[in-house]
mmCIF file of C-alpha atoms in Angstrom:
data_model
loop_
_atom_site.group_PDB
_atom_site.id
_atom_site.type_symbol
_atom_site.label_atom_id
_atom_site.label_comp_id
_atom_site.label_asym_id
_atom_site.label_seq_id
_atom_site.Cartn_x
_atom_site.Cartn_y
_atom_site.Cartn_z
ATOM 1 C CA UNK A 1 4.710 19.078 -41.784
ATOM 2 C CA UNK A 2 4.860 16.350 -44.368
ATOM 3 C CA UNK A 3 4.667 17.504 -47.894
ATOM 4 C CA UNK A 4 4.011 15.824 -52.086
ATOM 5 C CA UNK A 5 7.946 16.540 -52.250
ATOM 6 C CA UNK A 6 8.283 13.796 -48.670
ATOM 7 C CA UNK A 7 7.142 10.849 -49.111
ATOM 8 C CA UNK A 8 8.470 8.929 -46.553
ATOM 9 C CA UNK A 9 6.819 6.673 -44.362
ATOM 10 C CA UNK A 10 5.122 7.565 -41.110
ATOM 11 C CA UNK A 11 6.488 5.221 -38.040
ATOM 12 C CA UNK A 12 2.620 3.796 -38.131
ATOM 13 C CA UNK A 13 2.461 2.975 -41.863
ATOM 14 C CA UNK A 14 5.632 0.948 -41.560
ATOM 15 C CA UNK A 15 3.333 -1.075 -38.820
ATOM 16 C CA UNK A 16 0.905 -2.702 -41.457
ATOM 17 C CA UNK A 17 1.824 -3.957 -44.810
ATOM 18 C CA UNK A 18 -0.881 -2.333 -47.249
ATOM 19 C CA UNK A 19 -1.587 -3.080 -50.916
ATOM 20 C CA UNK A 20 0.368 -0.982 -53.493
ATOM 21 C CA UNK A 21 -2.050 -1.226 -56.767
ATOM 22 C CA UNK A 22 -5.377 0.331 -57.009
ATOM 23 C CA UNK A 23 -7.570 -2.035 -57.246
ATOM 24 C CA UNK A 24 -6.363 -4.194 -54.586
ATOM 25 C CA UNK A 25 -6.019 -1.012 -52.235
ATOM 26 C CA UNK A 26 -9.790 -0.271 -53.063
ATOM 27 C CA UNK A 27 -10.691 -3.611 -51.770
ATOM 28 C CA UNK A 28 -8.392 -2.989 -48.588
ATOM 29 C CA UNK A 29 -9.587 0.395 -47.774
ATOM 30 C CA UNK A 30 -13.306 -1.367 -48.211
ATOM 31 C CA UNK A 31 -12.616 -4.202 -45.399
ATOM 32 C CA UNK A 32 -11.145 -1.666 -43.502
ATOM 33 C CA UNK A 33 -14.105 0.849 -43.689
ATOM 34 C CA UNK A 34 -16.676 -1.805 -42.976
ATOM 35 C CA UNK A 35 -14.852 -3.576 -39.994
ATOM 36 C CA UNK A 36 -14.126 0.086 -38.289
ATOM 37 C CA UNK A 37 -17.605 0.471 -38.775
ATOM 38 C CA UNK A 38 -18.856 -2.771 -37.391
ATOM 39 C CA UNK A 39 -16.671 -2.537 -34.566
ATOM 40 C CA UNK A 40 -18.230 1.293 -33.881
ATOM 41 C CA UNK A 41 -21.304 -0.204 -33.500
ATOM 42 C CA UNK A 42 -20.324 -2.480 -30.652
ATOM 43 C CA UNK A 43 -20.185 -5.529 -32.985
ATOM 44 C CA UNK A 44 -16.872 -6.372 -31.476
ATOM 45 C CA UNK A 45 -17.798 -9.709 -32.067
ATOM 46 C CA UNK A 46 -18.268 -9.607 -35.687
ATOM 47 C CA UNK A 47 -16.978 -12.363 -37.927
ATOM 48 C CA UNK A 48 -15.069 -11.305 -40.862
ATOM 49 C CA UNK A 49 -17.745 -13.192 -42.934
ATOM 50 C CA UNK A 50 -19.723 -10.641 -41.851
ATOM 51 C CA UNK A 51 -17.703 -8.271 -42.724
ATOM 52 C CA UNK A 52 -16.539 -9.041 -45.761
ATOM 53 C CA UNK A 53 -20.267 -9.139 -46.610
ATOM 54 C CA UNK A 54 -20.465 -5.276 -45.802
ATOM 55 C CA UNK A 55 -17.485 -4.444 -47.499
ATOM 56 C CA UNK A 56 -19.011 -6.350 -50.633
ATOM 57 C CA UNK A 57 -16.189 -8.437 -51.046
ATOM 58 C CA UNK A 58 -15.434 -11.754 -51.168
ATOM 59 C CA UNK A 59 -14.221 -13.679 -48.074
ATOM 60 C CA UNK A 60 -10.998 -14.702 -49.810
ATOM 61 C CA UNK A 61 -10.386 -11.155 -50.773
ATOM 62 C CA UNK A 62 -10.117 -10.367 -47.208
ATOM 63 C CA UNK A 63 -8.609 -13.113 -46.082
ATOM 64 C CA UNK A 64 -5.708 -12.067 -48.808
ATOM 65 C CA UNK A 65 -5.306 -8.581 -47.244
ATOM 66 C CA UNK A 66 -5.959 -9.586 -43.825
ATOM 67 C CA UNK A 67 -4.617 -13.184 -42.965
ATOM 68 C CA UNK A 68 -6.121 -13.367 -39.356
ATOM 69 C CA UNK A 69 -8.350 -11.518 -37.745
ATOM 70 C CA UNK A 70 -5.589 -9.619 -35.615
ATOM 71 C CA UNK A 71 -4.054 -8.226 -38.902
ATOM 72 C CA UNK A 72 -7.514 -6.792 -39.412
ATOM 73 C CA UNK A 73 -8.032 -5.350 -35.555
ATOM 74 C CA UNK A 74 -4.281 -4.097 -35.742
ATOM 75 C CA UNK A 75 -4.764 -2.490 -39.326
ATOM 76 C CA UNK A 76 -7.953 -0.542 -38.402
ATOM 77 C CA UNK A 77 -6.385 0.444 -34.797
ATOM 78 C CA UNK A 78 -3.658 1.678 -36.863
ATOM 79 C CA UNK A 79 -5.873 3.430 -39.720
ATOM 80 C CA UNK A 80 -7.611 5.087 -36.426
ATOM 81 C CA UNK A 81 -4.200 6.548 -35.548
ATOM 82 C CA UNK A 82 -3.292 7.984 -39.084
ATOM 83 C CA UNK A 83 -6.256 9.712 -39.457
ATOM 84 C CA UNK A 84 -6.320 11.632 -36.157
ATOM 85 C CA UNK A 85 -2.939 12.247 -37.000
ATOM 86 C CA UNK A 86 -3.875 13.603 -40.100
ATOM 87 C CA UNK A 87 -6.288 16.098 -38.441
ATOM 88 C CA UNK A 88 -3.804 17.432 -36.508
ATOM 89 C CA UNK A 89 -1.557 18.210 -39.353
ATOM 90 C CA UNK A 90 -4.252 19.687 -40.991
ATOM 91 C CA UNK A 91 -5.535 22.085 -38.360
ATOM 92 C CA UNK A 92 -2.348 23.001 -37.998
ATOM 93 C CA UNK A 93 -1.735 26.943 -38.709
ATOM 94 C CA UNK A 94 -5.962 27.721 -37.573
ATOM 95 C CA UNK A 95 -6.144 29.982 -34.522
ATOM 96 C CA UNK A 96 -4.725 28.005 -31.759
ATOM 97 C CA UNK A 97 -7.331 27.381 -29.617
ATOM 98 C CA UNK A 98 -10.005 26.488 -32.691
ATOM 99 C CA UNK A 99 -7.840 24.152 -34.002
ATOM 100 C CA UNK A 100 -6.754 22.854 -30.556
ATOM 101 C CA UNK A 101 -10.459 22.082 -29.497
ATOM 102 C CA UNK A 102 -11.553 20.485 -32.883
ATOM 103 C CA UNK A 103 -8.489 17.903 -32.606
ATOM 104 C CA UNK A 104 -9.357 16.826 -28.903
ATOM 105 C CA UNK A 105 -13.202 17.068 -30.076
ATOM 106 C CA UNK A 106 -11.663 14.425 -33.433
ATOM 107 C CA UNK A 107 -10.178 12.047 -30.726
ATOM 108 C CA UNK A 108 -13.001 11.129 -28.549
ATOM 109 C CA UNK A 109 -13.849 8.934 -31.896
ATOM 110 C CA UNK A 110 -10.715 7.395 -31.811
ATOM 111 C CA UNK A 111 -11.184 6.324 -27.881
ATOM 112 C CA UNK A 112 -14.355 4.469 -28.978
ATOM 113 C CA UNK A 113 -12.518 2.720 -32.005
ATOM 114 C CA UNK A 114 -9.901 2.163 -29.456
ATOM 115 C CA UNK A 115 -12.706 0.672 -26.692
ATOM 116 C CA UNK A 116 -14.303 -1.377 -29.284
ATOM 117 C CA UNK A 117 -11.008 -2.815 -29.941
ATOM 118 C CA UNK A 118 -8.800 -2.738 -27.403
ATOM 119 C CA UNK A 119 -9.798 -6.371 -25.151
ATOM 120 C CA UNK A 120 -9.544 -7.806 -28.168
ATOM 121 C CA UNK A 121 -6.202 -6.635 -29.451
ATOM 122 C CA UNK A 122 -4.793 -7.326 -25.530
ATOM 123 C CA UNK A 123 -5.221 -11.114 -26.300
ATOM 124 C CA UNK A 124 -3.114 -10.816 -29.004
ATOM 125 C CA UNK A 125 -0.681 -8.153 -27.736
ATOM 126 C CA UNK A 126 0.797 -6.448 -24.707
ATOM 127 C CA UNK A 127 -0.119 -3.030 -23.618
ATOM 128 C CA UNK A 128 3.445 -1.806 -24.073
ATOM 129 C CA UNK A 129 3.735 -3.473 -27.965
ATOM 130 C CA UNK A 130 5.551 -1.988 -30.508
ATOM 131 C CA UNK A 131 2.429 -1.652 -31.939
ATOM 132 C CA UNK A 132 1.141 0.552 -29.086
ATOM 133 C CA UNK A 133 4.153 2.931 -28.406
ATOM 134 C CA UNK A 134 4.614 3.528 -32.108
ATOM 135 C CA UNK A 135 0.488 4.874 -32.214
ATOM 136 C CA UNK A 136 1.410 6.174 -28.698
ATOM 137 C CA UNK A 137 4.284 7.881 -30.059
ATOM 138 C CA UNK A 138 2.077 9.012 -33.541
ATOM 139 C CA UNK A 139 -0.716 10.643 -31.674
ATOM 140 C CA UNK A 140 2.031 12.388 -29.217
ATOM 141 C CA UNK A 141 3.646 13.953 -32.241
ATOM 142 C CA UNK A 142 0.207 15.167 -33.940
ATOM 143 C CA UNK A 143 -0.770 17.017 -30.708
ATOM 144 C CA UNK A 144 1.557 17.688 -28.764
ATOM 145 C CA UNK A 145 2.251 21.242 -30.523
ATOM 146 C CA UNK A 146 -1.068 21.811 -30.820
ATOM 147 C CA UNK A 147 -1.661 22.198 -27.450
ATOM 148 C CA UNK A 148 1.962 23.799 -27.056
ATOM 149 C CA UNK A 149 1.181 26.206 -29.457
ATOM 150 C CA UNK A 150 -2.207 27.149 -27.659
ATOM 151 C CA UNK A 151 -0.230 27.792 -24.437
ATOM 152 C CA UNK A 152 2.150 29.647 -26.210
ATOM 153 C CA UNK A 153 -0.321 31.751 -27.507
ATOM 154 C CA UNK A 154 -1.375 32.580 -23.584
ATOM 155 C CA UNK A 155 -5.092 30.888 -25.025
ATOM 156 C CA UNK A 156 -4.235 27.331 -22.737
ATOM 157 C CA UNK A 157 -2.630 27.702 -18.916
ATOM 158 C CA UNK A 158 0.572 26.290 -18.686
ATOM 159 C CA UNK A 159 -0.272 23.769 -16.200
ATOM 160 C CA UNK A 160 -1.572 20.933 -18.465
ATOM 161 C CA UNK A 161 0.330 18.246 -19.900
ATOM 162 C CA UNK A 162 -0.105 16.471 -23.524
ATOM 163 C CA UNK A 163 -1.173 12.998 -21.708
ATOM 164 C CA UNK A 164 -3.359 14.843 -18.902
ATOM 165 C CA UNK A 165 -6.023 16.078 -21.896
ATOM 166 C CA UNK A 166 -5.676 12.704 -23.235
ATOM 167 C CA UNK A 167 -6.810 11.254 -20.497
ATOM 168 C CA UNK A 168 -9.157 13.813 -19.406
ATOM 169 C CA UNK A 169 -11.020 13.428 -22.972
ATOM 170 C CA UNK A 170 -10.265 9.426 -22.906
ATOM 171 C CA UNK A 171 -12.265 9.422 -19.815
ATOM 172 C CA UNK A 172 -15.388 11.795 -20.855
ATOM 173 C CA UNK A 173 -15.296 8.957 -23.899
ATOM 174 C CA UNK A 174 -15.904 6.285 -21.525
ATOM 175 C CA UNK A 175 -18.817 8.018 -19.700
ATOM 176 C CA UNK A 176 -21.943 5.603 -20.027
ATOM 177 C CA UNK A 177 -24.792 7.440 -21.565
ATOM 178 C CA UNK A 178 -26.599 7.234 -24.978
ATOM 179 C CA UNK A 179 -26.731 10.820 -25.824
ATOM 180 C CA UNK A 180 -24.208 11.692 -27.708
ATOM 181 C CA UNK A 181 -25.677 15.545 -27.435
ATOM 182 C CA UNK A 182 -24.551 14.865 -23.300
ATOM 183 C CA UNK A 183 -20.921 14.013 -24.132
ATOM 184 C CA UNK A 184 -20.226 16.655 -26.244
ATOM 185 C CA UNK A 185 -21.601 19.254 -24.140
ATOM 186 C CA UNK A 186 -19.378 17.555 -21.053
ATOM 187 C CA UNK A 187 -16.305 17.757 -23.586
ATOM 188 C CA UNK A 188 -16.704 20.965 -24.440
ATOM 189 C CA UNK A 189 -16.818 22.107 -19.977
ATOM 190 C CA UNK A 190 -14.072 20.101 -19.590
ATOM 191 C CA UNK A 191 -11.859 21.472 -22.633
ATOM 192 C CA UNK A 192 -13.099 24.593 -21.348
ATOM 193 C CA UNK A 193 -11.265 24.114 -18.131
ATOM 194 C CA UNK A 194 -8.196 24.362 -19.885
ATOM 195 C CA UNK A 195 -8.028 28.142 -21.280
ATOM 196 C CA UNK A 196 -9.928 28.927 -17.894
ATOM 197 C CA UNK A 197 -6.897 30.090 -16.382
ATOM 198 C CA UNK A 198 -5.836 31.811 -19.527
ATOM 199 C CA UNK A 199 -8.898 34.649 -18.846
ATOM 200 C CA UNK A 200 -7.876 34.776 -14.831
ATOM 201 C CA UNK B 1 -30.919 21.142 5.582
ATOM 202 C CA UNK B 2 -31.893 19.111 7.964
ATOM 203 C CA UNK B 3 -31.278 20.141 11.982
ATOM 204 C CA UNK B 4 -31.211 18.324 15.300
ATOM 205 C CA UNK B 5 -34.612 19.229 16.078
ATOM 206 C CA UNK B 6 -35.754 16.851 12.501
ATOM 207 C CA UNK B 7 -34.365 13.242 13.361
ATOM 208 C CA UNK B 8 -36.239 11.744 10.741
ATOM 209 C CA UNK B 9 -34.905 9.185 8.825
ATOM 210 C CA UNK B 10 -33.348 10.026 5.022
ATOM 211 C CA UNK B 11 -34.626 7.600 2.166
ATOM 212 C CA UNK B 12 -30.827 5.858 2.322
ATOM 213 C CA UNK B 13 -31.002 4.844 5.657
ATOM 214 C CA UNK B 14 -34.113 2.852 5.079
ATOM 215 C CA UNK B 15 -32.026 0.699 2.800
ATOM 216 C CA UNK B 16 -30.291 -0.919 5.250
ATOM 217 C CA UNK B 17 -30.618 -2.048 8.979
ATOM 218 C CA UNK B 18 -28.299 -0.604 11.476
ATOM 219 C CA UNK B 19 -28.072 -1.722 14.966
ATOM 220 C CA UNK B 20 -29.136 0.615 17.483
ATOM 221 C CA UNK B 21 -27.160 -1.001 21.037
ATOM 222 C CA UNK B 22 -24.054 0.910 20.855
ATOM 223 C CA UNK B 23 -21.325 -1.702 20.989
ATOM 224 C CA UNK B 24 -23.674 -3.535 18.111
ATOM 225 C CA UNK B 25 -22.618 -0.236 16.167
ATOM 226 C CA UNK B 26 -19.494 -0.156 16.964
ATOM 227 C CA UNK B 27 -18.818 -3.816 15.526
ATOM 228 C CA UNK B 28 -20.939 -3.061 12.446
ATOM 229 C CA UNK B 29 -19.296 0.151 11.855
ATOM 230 C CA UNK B 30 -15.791 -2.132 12.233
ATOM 231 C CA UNK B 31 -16.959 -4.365 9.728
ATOM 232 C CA UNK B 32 -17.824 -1.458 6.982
ATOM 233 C CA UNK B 33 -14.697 0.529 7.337
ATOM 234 C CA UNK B 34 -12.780 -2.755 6.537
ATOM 235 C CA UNK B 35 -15.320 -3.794 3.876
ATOM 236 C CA UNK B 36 -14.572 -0.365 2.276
ATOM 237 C CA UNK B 37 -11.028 -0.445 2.730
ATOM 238 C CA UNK B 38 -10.632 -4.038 1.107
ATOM 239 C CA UNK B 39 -12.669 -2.819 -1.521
ATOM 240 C CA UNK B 40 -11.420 0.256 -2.524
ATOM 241 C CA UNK B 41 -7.947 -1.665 -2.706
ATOM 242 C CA UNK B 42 -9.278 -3.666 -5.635
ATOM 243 C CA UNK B 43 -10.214 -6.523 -3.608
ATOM 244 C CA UNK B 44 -13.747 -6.592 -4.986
ATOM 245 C CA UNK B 45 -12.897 -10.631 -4.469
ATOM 246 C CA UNK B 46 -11.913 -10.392 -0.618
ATOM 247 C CA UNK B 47 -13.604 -13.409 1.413
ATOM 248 C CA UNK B 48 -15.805 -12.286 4.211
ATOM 249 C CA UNK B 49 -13.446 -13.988 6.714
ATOM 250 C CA UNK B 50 -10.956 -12.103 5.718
ATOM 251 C CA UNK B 51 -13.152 -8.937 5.718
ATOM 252 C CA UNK B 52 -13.982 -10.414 9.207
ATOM 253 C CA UNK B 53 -10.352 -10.726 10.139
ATOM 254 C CA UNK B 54 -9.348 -6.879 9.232
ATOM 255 C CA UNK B 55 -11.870 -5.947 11.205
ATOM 256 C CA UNK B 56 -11.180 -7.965 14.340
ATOM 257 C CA UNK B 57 -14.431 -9.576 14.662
ATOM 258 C CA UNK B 58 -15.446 -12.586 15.002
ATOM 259 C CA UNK B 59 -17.259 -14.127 11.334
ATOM 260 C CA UNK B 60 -20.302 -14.888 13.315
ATOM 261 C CA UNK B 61 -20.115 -11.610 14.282
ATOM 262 C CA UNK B 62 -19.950 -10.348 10.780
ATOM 263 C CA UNK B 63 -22.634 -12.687 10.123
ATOM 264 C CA UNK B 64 -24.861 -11.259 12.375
ATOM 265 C CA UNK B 65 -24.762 -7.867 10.979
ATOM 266 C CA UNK B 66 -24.891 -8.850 7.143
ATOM 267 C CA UNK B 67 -26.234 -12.288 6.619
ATOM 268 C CA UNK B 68 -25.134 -12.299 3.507
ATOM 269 C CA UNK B 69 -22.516 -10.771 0.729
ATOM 270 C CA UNK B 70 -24.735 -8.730 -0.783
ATOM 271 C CA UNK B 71 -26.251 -7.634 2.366
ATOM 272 C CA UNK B 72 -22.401 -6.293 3.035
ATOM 273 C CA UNK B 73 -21.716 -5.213 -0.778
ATOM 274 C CA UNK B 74 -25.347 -3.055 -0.473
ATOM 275 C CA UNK B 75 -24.383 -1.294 3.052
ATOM 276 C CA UNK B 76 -20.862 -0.771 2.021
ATOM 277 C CA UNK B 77 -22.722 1.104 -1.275
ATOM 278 C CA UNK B 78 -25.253 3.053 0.543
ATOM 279 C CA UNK B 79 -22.606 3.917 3.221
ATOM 280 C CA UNK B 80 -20.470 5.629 1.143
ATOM 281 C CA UNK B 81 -23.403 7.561 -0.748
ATOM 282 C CA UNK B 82 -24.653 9.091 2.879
ATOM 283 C CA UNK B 83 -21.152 10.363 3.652
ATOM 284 C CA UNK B 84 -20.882 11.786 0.214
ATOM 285 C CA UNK B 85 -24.427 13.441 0.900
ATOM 286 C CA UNK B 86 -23.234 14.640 4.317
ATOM 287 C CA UNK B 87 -20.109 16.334 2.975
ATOM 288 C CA UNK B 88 -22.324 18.618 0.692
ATOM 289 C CA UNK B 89 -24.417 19.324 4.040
ATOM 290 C CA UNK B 90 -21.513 20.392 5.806
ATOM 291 C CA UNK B 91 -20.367 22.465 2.867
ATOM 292 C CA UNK B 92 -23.848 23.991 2.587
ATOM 293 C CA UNK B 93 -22.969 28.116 3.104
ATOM 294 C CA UNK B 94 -19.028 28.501 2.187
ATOM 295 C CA UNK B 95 -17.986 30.238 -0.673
ATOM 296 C CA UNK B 96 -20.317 29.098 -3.974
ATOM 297 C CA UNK B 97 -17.652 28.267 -5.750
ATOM 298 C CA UNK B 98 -15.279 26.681 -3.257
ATOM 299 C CA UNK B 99 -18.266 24.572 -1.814
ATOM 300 C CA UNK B 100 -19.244 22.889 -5.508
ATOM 301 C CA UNK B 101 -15.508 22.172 -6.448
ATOM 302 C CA UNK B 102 -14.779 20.529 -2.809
ATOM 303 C CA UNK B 103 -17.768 18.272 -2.889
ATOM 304 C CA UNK B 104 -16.570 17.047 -6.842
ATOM 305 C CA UNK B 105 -13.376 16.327 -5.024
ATOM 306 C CA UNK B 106 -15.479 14.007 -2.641
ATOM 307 C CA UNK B 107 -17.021 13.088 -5.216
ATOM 308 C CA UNK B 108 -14.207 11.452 -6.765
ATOM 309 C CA UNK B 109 -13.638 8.760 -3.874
ATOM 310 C CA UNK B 110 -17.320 7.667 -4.549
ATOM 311 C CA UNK B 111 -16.815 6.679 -7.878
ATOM 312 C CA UNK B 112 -13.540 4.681 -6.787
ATOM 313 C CA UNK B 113 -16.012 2.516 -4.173
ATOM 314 C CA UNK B 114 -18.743 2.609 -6.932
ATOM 315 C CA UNK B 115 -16.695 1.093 -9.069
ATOM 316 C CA UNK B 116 -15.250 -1.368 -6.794
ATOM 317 C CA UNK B 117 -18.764 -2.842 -6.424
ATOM 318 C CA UNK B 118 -20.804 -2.379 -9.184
ATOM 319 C CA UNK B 119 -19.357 -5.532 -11.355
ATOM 320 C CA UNK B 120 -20.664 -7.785 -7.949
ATOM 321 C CA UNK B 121 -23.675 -5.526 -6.945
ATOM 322 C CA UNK B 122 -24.847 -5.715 -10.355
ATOM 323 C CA UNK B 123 -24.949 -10.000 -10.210
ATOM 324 C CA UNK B 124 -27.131 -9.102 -7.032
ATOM 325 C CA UNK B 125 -29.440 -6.116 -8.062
ATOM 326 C CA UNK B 126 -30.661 -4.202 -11.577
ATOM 327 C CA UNK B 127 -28.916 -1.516 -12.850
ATOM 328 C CA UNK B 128 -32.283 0.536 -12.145
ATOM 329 C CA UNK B 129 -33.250 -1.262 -8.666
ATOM 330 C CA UNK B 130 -35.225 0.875 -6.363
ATOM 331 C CA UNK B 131 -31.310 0.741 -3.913
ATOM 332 C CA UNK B 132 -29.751 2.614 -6.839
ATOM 333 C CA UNK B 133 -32.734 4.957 -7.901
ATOM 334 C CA UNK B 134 -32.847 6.144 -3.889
ATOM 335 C CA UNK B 135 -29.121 6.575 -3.960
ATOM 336 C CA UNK B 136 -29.518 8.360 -7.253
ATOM 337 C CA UNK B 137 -31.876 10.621 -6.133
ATOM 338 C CA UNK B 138 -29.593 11.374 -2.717
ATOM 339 C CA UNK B 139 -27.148 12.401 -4.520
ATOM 340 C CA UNK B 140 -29.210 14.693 -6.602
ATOM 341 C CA UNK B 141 -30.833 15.984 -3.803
ATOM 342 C CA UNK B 142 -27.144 16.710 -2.076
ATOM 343 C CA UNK B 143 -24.939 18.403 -4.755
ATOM 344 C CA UNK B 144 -27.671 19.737 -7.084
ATOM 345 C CA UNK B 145 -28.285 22.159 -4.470
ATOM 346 C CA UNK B 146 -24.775 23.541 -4.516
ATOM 347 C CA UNK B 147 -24.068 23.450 -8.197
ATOM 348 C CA UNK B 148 -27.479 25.771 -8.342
ATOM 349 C CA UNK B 149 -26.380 27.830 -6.446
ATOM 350 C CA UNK B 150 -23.084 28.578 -7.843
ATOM 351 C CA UNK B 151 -24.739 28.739 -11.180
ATOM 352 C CA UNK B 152 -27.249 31.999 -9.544
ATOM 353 C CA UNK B 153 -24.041 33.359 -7.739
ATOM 354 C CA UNK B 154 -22.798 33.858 -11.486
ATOM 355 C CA UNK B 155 -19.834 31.472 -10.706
ATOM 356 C CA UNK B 156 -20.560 28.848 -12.383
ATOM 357 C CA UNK B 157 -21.963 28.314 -16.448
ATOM 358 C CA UNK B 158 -25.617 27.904 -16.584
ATOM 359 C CA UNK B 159 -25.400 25.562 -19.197
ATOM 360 C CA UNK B 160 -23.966 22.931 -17.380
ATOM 361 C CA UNK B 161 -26.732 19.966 -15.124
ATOM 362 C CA UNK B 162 -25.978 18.197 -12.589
ATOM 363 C CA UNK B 163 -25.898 15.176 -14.298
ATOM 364 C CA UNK B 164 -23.535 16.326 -16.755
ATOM 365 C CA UNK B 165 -20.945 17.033 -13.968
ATOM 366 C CA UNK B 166 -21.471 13.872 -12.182
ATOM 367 C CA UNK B 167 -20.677 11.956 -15.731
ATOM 368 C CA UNK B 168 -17.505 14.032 -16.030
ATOM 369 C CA UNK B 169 -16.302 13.493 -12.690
ATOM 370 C CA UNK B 170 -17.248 9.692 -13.029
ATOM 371 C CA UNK B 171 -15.708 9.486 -16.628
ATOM 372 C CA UNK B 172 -12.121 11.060 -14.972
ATOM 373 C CA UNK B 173 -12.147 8.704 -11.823
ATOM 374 C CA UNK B 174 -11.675 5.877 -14.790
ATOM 375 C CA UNK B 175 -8.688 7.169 -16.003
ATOM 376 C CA UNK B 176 -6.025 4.339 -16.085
ATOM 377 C CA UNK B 177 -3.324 5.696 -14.246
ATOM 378 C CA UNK B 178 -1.631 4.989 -11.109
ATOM 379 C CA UNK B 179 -0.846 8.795 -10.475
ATOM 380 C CA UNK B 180 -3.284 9.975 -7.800
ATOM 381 C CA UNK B 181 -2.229 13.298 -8.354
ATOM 382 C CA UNK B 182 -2.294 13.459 -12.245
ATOM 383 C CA UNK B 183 -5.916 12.653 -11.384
ATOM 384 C CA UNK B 184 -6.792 15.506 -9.633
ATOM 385 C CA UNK B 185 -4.907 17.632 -11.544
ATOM 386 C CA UNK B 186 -7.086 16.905 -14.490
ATOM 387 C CA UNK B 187 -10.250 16.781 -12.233
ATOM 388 C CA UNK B 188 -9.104 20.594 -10.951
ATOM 389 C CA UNK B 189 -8.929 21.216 -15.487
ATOM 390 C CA UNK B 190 -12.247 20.014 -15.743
ATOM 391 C CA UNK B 191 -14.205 21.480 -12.997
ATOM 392 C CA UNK B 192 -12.530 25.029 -13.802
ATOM 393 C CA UNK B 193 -14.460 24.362 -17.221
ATOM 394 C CA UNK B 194 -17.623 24.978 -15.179
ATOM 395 C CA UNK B 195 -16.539 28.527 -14.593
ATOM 396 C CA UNK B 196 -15.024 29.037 -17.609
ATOM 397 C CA UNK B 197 -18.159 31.397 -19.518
ATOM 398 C CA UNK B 198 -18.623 33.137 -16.229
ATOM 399 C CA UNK B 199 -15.440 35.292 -16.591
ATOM 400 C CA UNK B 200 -16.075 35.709 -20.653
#
């Protein structure tokens, strides 16, 4: 676990180059904030005039921290990344099923920032990037002892694999309702299934 | 459940026409299994001749039988929904819980010729066309049935509908993967999360 005393650099923060002073990181995490949240919405479309105009800054401002529009898709794919990775650090040491179960339940929103970006991002780069392994590799290393933990803890059968819940709960994020209520309550039968042999 | 004593026609087979001379059948049923198969390879694209040619018929013959692509797209559709409605008759009266998970497992392959078609069916037909709402409902009217009665057995959660199963099945059959049997593995996860509260 990464402490004040370690400051070094993640793999996925050496992937974007972000502003050092506090002002001009304000203005960053703004564009950021509003084009995660325009592309949320669907809006993959949305011109960075637009957003710039929800981030309440000017369009040179963005255009300074974000050259071309694939700077701005890569730096909020990567932002996405961080901060499930940053859940996962902080669950980390919560009973190990709890803490297991609220990570997967934090990455379903990171599959629809990742939908909402992803054709996009594949006309710039290809799926196996350096870009993509290092998040690949980022979200590996947040959860991966989560889950190992859980089965070490007899709460999670040992039959499961890191990348077999990701894709299980990557595929529950693609399911095509508008009930959000519906996809939680299939997420939670499905992440079910995985302590069901625990109780056998 | 119907018996051989109550021939009467099932809403899906009024969708399409069948011939009734046997050797008629035979070449239709020719055509469909190759439409299927060329399909479920990813060949949503394949030419009717070639369709035509994998079935060893004639294309006049194909013709004959479905005048037009979408004639062949629709019966291909409704074709695979009746044998996914006749499994769950046949698995009417096993074991509860064995019956529900083997017809998910079925289940499965639908989604893989659903998804084959719908891009083309849906430049043909509305998402909410009276073809899909009849399939929709025989579907329902198949594997509701055995999910209820798992759920009186006490095998199976009773918070769980029908619905919510069919999205969770449909959501894992999208997982991008080329590893049939990580698939089911995470299908076999998933489903055991419908039992999971009935041993707590």
């Amino acid at each position: 676990m990464r402490t004040a005393e370690t400051p070094t650099e993640t793999p996925t923060e050496l992937l974007v180059a972000r502003p050092k002073r506090a002002d001009a990181r304000r203005n960053y995490e703004k564009v950021l904030a509003a084009a995660r949240e325009a592309f949320a919405e669907g809006g993959e479309a949305t011109s960075l005039e637009e957003i710039a105009r929800r981030a309440g800054v000017g369009i040179g401002t963005l255009y300074r921290h974000f050259p071309t529009r694939q700077a701005l898709l890569e730096a909020v794919y990567v932002n996405e990344v961080e901060e499930v990775a940053r859940s996962a650090e902080e669950l980390d040491g919560g009973d190990p099923w709890e803490s297991l179960n609220a990570w997967f339940e934090r990455v379903i929103s990171y599959f629809a920032t990742k939908r909402a970006l992803w054709a996009e991002l594949l006309d710039y780069l290809a799926p196996d990037a350096p870009l993509f392994m290092t998040c690949r590799a980022s979200l590996f290393a947040a959860g991966e002892p989560l889950l190992r933990r859980a089965q070490e803890a007899g709460v999670v059968r040992p039959d499961v694999e890191f990348w077999d819940v990701m894709h299980m709960v990557g595929g529950i994020a693609k399911i095509p309702t508008n009930d959000p209520k519906q996809v939680e309550r299939i997420l939670r039968v499905a992440l079910d299934g995985l302590r069901y042999h625990a109780e056998s």
